[in-house]
Coordinates of C-alpha atoms (C1' of nucleotides) in Angstrom, one line a residue:
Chain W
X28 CA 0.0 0.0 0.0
X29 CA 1.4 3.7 -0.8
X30 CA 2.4 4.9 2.6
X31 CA 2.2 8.6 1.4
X32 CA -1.3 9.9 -0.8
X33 CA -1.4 12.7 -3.8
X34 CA -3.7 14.3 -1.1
X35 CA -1.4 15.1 1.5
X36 CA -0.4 17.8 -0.9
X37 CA -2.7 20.5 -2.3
X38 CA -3.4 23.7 -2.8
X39 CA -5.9 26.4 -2.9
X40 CA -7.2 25.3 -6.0
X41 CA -6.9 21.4 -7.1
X42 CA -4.4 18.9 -6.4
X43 CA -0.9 18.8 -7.1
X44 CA 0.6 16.4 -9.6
X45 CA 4.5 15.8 -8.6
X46 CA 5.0 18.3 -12.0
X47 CA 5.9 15.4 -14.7
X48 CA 9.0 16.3 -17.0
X49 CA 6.8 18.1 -19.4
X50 CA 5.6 20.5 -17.0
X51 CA 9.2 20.9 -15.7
X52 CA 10.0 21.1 -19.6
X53 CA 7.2 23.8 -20.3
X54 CA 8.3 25.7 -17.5
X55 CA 11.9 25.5 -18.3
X56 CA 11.6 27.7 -21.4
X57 CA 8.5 30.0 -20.2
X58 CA 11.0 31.2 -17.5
X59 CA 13.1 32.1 -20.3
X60 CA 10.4 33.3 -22.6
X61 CA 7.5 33.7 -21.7
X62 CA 5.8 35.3 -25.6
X63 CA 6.7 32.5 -27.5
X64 CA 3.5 30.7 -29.1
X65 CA 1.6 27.7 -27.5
X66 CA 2.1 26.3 -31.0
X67 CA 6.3 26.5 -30.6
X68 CA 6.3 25.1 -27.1
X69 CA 4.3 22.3 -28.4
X70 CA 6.9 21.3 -31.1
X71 CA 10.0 21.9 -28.3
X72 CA 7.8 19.2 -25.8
X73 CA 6.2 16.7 -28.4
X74 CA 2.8 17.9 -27.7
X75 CA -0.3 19.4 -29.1
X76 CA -1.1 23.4 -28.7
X77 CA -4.4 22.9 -26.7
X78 CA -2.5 20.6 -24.3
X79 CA 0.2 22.8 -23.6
X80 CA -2.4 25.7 -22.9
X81 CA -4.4 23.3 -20.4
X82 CA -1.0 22.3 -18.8
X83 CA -0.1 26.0 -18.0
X84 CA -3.6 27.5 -17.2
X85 CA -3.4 24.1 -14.4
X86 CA 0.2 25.6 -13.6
X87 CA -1.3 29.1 -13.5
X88 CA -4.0 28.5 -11.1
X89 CA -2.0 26.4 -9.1
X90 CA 0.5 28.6 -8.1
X91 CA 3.5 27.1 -9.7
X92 CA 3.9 29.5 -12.3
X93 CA 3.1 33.2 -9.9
X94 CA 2.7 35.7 -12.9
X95 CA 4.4 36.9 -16.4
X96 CA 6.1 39.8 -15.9
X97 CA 8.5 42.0 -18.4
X98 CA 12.1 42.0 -17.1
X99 CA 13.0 45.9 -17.2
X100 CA 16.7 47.2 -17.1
X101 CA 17.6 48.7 -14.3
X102 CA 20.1 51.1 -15.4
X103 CA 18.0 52.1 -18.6
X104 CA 14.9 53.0 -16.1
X105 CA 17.1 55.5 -14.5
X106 CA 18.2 52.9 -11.0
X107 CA 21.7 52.0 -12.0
X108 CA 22.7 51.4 -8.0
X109 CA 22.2 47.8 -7.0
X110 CA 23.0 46.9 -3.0
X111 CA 22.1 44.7 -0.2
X112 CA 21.4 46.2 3.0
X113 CA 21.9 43.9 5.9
X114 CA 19.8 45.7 9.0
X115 CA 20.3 44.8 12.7
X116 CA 17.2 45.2 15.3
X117 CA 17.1 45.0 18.7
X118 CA 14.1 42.5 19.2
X119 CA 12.0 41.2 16.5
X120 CA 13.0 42.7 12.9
X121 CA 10.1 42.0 10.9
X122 CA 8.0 45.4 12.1
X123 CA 4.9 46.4 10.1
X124 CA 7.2 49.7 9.6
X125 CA 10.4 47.7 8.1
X126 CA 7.3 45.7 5.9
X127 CA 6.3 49.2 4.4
X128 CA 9.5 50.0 2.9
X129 CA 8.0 47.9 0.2
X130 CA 5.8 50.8 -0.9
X131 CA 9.2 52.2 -1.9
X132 CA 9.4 50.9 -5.7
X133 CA 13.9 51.0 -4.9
X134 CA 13.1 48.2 -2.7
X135 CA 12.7 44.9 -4.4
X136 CA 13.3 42.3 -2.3
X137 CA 12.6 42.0 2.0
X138 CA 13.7 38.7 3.6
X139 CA 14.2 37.3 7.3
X140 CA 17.3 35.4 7.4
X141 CA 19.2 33.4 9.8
X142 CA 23.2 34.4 10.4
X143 CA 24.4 37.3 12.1
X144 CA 21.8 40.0 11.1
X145 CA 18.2 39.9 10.7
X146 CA 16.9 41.0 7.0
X147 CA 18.4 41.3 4.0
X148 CA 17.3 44.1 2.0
X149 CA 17.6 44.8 -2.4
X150 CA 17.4 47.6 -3.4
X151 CA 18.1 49.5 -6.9
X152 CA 18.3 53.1 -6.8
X153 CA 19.1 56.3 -8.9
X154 CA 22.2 57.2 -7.3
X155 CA 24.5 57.0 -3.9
X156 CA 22.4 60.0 -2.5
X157 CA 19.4 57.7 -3.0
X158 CA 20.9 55.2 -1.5
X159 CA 22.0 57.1 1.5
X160 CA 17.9 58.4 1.6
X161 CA 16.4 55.1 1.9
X162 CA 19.2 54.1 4.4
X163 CA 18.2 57.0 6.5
X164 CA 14.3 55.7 6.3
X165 CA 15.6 52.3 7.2
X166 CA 17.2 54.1 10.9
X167 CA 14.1 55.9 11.0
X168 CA 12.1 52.3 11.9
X169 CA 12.1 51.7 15.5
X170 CA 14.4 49.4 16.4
X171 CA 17.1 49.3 13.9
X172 CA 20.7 49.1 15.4
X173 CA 22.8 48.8 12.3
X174 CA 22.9 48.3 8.6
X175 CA 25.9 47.0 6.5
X176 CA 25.3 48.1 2.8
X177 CA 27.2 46.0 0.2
X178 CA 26.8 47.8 -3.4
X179 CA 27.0 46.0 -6.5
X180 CA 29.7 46.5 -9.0
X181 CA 29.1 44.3 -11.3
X182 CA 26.3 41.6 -11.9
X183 CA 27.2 38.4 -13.5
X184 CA 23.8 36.8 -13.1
X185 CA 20.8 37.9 -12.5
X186 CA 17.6 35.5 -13.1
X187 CA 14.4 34.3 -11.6
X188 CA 13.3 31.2 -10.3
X189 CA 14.2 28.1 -12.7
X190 CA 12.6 25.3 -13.1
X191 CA 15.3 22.6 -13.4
X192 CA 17.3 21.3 -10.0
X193 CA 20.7 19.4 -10.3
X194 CA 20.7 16.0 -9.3
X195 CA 23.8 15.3 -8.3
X196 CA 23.8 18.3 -5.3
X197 CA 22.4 15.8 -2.5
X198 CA 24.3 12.6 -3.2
X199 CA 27.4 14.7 -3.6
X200 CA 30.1 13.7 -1.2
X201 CA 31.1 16.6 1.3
X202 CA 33.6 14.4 3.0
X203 CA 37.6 15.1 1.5
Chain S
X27 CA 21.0 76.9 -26.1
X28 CA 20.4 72.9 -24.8
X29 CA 23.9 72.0 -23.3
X30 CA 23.3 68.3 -23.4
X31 CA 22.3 66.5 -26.7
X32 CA 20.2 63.7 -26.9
X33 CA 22.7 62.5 -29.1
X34 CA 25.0 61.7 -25.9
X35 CA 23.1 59.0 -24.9
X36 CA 22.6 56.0 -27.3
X37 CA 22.1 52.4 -27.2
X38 CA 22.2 49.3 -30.1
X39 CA 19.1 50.1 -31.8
X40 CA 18.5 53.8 -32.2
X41 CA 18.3 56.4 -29.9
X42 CA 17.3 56.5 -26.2
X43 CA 14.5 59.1 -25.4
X44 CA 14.5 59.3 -21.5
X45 CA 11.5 57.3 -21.1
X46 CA 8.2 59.6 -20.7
X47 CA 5.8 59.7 -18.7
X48 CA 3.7 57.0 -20.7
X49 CA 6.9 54.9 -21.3
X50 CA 6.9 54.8 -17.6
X51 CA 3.4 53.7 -17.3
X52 CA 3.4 51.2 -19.8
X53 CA 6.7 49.8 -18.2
X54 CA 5.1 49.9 -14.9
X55 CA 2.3 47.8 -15.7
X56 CA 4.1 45.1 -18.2
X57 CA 6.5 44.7 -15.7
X58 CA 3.4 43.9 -12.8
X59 CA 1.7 41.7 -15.8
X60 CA 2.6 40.9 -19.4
X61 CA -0.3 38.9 -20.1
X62 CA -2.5 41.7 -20.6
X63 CA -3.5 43.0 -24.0
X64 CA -2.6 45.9 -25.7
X65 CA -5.8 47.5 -25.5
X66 CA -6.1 47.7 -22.2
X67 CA -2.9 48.8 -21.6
X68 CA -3.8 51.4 -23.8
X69 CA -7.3 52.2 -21.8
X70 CA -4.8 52.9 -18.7
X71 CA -2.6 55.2 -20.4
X72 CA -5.4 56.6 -22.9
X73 CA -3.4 55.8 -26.2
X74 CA -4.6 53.4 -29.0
X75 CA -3.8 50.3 -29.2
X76 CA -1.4 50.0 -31.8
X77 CA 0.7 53.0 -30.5
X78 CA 1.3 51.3 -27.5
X79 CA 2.0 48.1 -29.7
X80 CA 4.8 50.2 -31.0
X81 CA 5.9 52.0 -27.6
X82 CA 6.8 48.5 -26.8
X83 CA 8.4 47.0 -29.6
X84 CA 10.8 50.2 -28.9
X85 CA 11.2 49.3 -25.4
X86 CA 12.2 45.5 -26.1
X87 CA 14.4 46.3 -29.0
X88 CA 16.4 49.2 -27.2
X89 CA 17.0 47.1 -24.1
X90 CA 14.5 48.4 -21.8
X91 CA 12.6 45.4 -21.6
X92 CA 15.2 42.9 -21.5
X93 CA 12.8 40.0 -22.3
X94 CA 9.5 38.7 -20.6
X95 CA 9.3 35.5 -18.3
X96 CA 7.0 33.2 -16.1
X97 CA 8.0 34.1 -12.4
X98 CA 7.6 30.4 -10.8
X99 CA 7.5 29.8 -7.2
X100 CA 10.4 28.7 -5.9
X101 CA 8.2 26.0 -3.6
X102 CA 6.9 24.7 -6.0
X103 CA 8.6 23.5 -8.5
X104 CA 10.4 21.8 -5.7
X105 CA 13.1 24.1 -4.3
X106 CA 12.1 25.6 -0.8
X107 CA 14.6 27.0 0.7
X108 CA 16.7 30.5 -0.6
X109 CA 19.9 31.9 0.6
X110 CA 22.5 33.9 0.4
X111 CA 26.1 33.3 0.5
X112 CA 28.6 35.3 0.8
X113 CA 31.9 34.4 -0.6
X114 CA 35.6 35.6 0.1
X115 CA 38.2 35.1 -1.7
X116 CA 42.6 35.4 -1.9
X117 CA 42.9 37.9 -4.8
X118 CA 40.5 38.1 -7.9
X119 CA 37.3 36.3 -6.8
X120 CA 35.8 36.5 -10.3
X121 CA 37.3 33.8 -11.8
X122 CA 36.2 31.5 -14.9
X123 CA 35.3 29.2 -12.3
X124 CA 33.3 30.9 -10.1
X125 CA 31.5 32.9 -13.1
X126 CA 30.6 28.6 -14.1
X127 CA 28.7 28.4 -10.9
X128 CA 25.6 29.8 -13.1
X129 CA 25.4 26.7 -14.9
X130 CA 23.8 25.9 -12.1
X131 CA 19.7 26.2 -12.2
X132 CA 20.2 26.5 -8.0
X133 CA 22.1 30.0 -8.6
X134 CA 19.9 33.0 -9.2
X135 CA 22.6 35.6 -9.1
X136 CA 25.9 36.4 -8.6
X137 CA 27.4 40.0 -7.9
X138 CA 30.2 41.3 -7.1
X139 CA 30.2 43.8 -4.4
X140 CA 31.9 46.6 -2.2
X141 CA 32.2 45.8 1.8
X142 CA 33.3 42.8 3.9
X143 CA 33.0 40.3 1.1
X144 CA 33.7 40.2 -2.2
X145 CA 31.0 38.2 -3.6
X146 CA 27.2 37.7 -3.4
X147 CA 25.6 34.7 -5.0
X148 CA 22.0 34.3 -4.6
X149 CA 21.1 30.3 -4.5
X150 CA 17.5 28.3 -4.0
X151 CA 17.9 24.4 -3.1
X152 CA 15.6 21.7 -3.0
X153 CA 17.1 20.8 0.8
X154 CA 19.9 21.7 3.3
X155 CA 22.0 19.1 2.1
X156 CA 21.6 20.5 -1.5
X157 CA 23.0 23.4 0.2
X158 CA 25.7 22.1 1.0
X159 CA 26.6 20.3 -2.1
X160 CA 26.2 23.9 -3.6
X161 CA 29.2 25.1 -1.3
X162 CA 31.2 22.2 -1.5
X163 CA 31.5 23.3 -5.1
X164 CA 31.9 26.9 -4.1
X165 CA 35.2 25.6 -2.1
X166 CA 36.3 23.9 -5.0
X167 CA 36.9 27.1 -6.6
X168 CA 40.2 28.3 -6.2
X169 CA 41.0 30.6 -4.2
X170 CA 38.3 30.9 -1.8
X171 CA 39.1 31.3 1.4
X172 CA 35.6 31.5 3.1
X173 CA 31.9 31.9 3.0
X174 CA 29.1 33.2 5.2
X175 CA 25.6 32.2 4.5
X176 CA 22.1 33.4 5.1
X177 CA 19.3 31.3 5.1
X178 CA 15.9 32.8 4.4
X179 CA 13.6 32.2 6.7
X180 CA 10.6 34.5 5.1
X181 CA 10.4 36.2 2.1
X182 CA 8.2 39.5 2.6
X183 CA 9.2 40.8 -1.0
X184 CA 10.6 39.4 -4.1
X185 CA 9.6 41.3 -6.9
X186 CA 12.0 42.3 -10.0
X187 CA 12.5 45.9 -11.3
X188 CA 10.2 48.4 -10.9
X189 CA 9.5 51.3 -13.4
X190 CA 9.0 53.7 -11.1
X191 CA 11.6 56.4 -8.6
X192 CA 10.6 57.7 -5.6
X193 CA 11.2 61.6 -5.8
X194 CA 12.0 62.2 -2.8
X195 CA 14.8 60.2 -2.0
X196 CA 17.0 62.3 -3.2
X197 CA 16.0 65.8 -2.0
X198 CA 15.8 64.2 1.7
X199 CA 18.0 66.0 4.2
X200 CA 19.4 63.5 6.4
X201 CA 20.8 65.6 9.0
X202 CA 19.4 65.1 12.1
Chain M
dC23 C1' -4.7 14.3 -25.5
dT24 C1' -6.0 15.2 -30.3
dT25 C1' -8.3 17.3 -34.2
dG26 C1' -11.1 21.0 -36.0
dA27 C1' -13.7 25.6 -35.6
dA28 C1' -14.8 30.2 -33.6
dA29 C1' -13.3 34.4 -31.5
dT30 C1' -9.9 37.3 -29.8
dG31 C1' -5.9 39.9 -30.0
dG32 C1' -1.6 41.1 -32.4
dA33 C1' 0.9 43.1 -36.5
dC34 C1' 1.1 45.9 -40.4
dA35 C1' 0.0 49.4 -43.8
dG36 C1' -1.7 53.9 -44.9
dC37 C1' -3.4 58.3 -43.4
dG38 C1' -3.8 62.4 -40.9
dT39 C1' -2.1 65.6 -37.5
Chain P
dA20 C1' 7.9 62.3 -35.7
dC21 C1' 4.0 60.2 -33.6
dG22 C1' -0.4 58.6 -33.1
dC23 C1' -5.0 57.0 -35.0
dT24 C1' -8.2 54.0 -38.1
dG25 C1' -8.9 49.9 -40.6
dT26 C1' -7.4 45.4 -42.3
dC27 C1' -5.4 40.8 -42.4
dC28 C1' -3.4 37.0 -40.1
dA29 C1' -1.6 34.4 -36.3
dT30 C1' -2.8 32.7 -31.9
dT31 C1' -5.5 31.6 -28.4
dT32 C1' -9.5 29.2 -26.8
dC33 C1' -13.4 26.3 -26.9
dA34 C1' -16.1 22.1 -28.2
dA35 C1' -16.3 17.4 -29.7
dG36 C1' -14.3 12.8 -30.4

DNA sequence: CTTGAAATGGACAGCGT
DNA sequence: ACGCTGTCCATTTCAAG
């Protein structure tokens, strides 16, 4: 008998197949490009057009793909600054002021972390002067003891989420 | 007399007018969802449909809009847990071999920055032990002499770039 | 999941401002 | 130079097998 059911997994809408290789296939070049035809994918996955729209409308609604979005340039919007801000708190970080610093269009990305400082903060802004502004917002949130800002110079890589995972990574032997 | 030409600033394709006001709104709303139609878009910005057709054919070609992707979620397709590592090196830390870390679906990003480290790599594993795999390669590299990494523990924002500046970030006095 | 049909939206040309 | 109107065609989307 299966000790684990598809059940045990779901989500707000339907249940969640384990994402078969097409999926994972179909995904794999929508995170790359996301305006080619149904009627392309279909030839790249050995599959009809209609299918591969049902397969991502399921994808959609399921959460596994969150939205299409245009990739913009951040130096050719006018935010050529790129840093991480690592803040320090006294007590709990996560305030519903340091959570409304997302209102702030610079700030793209707001995460907890474990390590030796509490949230780790992207930003892209116009210039150093805007940097130094949103810094000073940052102090003015109760609680903030510190902030290390680590500005990028140059960005080798820069990508969302993809939909492919190396193998190898957990069997790999850590022992030399 | 104008003391700067437009002339001054060019790109590949032909030449960059700063973004107006309905460049930026049309860039701010692609870049929240690109499955919407063009005449829509053009009912929010009160254009016709076919000039905002061609508002964004000159924003993809001259860079812009770098391209337009599926955002999945990173739980989903069976890779949980994000972090950052921070990696130091002995000399030039932006080797070949480091720079080949991106064959890697795991890596998101890689930057090189200013401050206590001298580079960022932004990763998202299936498991802890993936994790570990991932700097077990990292250590293969040479010349690395250390790395620090920060585990996410929530993600409160993760959004790519926005259109938009915040005016006042710039003009702020931050004597106190 | 496939084949076939209907409707929607995208892409292009020409015109006018 | 830029945007609008009208047209054709590709693509999406639905229904049936």
């Amino acid at each position: 008998m299966a000790v684990a059911k598809t059940e045990d997994v779901r989500k707000s809408n339907g249940m969640i197949r384990p994402l078969d290789d097409l999926d994972r296939k179909i995904l794999g070049t929508l995170s790359r490009d996301a305006t080619q035809s149904y009627a392309s994918i279909s030839r790249e996955v050995g599959l009809s057009a209609p299918a591969v729209h049902e397969r991502v409308k399921r994808l959609r609604s399921s959460g596994v793909i969150k939205s299409t979005v245009a990739q913009l340039d951040g130096a050719a919007v006018g935010k050529p600054l790129l840093g991480f801000i690592h803040v320090d708190t006294t007590g709990w970080g996560k305030t519903r002021a340091m959570l409304a610093l997302e209102d702030r269009p610079e700030v793209e990305e707001i995460h907890g972390v474990t390590g030796d400082t509490c949230l780790i903060i992207k930003v892209r802004v116009a210039s150093p002067l805007a940097l130094e502004g949103l810094l000073a917002q940052i102090y003015d949130v109760e609680g903030v003891r510190g902030t290390r800002t680590f500005v990028s110079l140059s960005t080798h890589l820069e990508r969302s989420v993809q939909a492919e995972i190396s193998d190898d990574l957990e069997s790999r032997s850590v022992i030399k």
